[in-house]
Coordinates of C-alpha atoms in Angstrom, one line a residue:
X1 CA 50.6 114.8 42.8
X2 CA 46.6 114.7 42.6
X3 CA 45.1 117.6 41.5
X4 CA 41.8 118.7 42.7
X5 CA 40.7 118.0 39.0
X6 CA 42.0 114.7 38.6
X7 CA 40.1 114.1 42.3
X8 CA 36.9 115.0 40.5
X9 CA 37.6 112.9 37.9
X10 CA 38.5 109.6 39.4
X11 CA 35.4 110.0 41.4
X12 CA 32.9 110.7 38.3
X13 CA 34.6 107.3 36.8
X14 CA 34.0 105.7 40.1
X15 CA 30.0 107.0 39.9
X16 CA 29.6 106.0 36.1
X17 CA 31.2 102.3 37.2
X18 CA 28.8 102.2 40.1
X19 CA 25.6 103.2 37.7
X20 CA 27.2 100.8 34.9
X21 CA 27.4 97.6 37.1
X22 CA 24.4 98.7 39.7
X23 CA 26.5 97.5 42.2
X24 CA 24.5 98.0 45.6
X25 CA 27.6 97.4 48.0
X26 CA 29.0 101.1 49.0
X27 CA 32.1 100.1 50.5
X28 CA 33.2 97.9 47.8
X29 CA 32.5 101.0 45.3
X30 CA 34.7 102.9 47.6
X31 CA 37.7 100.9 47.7
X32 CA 37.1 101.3 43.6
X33 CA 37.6 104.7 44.4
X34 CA 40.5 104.2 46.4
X35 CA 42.4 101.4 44.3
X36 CA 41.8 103.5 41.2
X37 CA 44.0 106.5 42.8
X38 CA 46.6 104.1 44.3
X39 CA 47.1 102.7 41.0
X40 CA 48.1 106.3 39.4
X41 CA 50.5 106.3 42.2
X42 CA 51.8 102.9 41.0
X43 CA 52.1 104.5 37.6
X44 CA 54.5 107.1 39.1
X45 CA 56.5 104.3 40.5
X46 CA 56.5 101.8 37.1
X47 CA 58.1 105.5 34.8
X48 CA 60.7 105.7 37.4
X49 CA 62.1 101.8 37.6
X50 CA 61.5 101.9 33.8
X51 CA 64.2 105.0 33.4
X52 CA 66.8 102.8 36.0
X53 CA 65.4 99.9 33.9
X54 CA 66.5 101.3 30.2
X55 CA 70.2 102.1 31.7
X56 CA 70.7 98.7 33.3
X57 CA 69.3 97.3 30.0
X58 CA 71.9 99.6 28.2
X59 CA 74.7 97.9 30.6
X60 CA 73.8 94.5 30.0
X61 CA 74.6 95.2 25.9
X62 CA 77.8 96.9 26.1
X63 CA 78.9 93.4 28.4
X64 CA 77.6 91.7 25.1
X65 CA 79.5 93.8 23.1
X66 CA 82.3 93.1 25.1
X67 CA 82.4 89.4 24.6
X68 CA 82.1 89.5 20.7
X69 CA 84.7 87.5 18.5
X70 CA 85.6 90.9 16.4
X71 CA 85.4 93.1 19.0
X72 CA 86.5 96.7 18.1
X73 CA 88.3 98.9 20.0
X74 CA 85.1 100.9 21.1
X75 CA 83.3 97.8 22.5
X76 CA 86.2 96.8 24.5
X77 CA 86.7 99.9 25.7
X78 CA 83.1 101.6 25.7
X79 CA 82.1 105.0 26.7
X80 CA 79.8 104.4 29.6
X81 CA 78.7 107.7 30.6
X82 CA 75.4 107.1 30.5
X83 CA 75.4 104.1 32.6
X84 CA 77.4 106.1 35.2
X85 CA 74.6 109.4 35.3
X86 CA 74.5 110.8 38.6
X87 CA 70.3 110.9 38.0
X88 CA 69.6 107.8 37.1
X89 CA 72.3 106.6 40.2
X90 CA 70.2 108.4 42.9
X91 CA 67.3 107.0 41.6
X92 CA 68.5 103.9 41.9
X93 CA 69.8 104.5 45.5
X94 CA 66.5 105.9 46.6
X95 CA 65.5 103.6 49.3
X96 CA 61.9 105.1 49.8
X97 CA 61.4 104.3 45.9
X98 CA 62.7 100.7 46.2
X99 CA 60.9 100.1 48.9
X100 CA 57.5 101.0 47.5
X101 CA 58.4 99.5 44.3
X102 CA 58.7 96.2 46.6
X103 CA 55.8 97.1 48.7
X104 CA 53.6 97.5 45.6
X105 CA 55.1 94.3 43.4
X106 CA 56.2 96.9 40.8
X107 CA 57.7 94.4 38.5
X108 CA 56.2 95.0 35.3
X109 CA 59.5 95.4 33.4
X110 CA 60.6 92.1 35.0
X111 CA 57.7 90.2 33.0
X112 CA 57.8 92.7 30.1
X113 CA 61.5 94.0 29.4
X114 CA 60.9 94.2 25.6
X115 CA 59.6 97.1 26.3
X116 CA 62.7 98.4 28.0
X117 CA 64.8 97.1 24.8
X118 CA 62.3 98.7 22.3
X119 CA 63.1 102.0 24.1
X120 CA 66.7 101.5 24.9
X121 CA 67.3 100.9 21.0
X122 CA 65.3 104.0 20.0
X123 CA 67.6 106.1 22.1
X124 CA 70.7 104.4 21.4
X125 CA 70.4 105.0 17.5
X126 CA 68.8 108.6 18.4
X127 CA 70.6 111.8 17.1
X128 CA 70.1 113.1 21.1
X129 CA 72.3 109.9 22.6
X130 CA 75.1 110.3 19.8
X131 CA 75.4 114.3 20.9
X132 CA 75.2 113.0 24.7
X133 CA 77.7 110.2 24.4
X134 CA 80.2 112.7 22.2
X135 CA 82.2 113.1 25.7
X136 CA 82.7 110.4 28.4
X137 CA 82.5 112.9 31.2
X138 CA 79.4 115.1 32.0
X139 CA 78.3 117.4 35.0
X140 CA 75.0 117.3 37.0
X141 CA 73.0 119.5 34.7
X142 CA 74.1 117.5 31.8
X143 CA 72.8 113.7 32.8
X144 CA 69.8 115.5 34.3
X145 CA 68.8 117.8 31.3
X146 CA 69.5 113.9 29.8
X147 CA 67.3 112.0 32.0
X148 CA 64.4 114.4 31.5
X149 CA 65.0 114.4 27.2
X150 CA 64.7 110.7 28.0
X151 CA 61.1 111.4 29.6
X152 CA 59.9 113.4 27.0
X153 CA 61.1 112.6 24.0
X154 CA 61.5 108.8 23.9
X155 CA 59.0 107.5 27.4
X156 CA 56.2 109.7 26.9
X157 CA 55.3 109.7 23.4
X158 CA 56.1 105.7 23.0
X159 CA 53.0 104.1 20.8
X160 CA 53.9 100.8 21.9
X161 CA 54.2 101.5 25.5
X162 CA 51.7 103.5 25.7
X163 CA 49.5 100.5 24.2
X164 CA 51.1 98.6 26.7
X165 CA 50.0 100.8 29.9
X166 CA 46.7 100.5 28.5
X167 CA 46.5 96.9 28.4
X168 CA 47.7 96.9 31.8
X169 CA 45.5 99.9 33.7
X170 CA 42.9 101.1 31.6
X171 CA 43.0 104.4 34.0
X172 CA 46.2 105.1 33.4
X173 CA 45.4 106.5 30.1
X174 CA 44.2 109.4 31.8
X175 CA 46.4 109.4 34.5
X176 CA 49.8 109.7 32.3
X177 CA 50.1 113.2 31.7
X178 CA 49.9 113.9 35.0
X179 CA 52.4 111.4 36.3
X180 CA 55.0 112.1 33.4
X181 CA 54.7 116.0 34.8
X182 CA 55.2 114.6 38.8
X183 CA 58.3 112.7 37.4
X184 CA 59.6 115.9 35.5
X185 CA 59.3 118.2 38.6
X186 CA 60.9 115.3 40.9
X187 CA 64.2 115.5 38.7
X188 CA 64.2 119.2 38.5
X189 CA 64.1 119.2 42.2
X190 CA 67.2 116.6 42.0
X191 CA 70.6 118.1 43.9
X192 CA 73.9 117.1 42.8
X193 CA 75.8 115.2 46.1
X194 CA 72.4 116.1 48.4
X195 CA 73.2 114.5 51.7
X196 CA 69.5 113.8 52.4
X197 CA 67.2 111.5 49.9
X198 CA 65.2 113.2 47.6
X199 CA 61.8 113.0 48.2
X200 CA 59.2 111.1 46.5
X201 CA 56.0 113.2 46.0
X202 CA 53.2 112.0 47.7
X203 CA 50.0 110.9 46.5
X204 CA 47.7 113.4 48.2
X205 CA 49.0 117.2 48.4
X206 CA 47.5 117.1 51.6
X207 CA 45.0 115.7 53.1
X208 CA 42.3 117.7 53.0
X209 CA 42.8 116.7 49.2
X210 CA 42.5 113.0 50.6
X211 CA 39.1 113.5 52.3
X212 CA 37.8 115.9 49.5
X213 CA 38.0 112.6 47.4
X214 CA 36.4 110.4 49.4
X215 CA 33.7 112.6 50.7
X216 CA 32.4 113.5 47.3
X217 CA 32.0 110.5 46.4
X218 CA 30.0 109.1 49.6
X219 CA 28.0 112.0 49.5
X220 CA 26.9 112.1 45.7
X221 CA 26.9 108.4 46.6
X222 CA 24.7 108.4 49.0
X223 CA 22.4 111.7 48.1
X224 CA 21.8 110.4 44.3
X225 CA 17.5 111.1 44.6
X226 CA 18.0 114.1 46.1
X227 CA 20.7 115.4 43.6
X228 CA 18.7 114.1 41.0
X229 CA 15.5 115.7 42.2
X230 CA 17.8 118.9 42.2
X231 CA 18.0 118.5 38.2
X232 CA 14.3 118.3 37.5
X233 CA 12.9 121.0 35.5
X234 CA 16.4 122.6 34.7
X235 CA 16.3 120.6 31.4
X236 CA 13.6 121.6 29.6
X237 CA 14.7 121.3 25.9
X238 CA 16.3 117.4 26.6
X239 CA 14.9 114.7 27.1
X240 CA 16.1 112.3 29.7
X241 CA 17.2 109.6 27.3
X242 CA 19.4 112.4 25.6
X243 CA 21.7 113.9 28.4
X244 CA 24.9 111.8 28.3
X245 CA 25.0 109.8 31.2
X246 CA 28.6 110.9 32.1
X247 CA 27.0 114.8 31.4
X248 CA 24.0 113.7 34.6
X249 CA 27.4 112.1 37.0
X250 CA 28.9 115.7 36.6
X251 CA 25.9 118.0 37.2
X252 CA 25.4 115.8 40.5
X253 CA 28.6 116.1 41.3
X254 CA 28.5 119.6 40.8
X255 CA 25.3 120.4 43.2
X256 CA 26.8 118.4 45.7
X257 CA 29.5 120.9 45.6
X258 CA 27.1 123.7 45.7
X259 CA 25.0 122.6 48.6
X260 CA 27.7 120.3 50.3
X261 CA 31.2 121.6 50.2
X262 CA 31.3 125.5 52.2
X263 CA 35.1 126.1 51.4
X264 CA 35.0 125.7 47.1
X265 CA 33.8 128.6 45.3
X266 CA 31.0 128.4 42.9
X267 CA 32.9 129.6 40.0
X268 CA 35.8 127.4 40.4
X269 CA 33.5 124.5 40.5
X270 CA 31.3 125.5 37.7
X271 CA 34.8 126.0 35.3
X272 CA 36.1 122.7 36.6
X273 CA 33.1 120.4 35.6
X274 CA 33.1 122.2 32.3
X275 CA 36.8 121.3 31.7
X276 CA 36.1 118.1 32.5
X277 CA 33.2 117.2 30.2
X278 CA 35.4 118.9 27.3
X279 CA 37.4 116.0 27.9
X280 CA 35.1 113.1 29.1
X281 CA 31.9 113.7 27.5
X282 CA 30.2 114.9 24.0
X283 CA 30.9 118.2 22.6
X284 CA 28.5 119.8 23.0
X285 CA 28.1 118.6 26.7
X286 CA 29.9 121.8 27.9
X287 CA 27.3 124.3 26.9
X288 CA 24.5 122.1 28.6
X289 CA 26.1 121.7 31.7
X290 CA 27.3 125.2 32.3
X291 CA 23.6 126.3 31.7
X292 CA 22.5 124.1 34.2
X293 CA 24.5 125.1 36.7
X294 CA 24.3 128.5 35.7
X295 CA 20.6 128.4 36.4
X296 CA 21.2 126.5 39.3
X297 CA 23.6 128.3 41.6
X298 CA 21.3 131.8 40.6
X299 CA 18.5 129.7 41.7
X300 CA 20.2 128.8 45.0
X301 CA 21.5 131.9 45.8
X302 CA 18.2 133.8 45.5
X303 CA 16.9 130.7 47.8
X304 CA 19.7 131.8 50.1
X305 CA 20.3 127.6 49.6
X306 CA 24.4 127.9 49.1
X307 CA 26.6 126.4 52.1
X308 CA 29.3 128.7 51.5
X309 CA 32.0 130.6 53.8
X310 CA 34.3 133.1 53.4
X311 CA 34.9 135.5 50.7
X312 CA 34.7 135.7 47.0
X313 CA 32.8 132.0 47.2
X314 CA 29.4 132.9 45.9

């Protein structure tokens, strides 16, 4: 699920926490690190209850409906194919999902079901769920191709909920995107009557992806004179008190990557910083860092200074 970019960025906001608060203790900057990526995991596990959460919600008002004095013929007899979709029913029957939604206290939508209603009567009075809800039978393909409209159109670009996830985690902001695409590729992976469980993607791709995180941050940690001493006289035009602070967190980074890290080639980690301050930092912070680490890695491999192996990493 973690990409090597959103790695690079939890750790930079784990570095700029640690320079904001001047918080001496490494190990409880570490298990910042650590909680802040466990918590994008929980984000993967909140979208999921909240789809099985928006259909029980949706049961729960056709039983209303049931039970009212001038109930029509409709309400007593309602169409409930979209409380019976085969997606939303093996997500429900996951056991692997349950039990980390238990194992992580995932019970948001308990405390917060307005939420759930707000959405739940956006896509009940929604062109999509009267075209959906035309028949009262559907196949696979059609409650999936369902499910996943439900993701994009109505979950994803919610306001309030998207307010709400940022009261909650402010991290998650930046962590959405990438969760909402996990989920997306999870039901597209979905099997109609699969004998075995689907599988829940896993934090980590792999762990080497696991100890890339940590290590980059105990080493820019733990090496921040040297890194910085790295930087002196390769800004000549800025003053100190000018370079964006986030703009210094990702130029470390980035020599530690050069010097420190034999297996990632310079280019890839030259494009990814950039990428990343487009996002993170000011505009123009971009075009000062790639200079500085242009200059840099021609300095170092003149110097012969580059911890690199393999092919193509230069």
């Amino acid at each position: 699920m973690l990409t090597r970019r959103h790695i690079r960025v939890k750790v930079m906001q784990s570095l700029y926490a640690f320079h904001q608060s001047q918080n001496k203790n490494f190990q409880s900057e570490e298990k910042f690190l650590q909680k802040s990526m466990m918590e994008m995991y929980d984000l993967f596990l909140l979208q999921l209850k909240l789809i099985i959460e928006i259909r029980d919600y949706a049961e729960r008002y056709l039983e209303k409906s049931q039970k009212k004095f001038l109930a029509t013929s409709e309400d007593k007899d309602p169409n409930q194919k979209f409380l019976n979709n085969e997606v939303i029913k093996i997500l429900e029957n996951n056991n692997n999902l349950q039990d980390l939604l238990e194992e992580r206290k995932i019970t948001h939508w308990n405390r917060d079901g307005e939420y759930v209603a707000i959405l739940w009567e956006e896509l009940r009075n929604s062109n999509a769920f009267e075209q959906y809800m035309s028949t009262r039978t559907s196949s696979f393909k059609e409650d999936r191709e369902f499910v996943i409209l439900l993701l994009k159109d109505f979950i994803a670009p919610n306001e309030k909920l998207y307010d709400y996830l940022e009261d909650s985690k402010l991290t998650w902001l930046d962590d959405l995107p990438l969760v909402n695409t996990a989920i997306l590729k999870f039901l597209n992976k979905l099997k109609e009557n699969s004998k075995q469980e689907a599988k829940l993607p896993k934090l980590f791709k792999s762990e080497d992806d696991e100890e890339f995180a940590i290590n980059l941050f105990r080493k820019v940690y733990v090496k921040d004179e040297e890194l910085a001493g790295e930087m002196l006289g390769k800004t000549p035009n800025w003053d100190k008190e000018r370079i964006a602070e986030i703009d210094t967190i990702l130029i470390k980074m980035a020599i530690c990557e050069f010097l420190h890290f034999s297996s990632i080639p310079v280019k890839v980690t030259i494009n990814e910083y950039l990428e990343i301050a487009k996002e993170y930092s000011t505009p123009k912070s971009s075009i000062f860092i790639n200079g500085v680490l242009d200059k840099l890695s021609k300095e170092y491999v003149e110097e012969k200074r580059l911890n690199k192996v393999g092919r193509g990493l230069m």
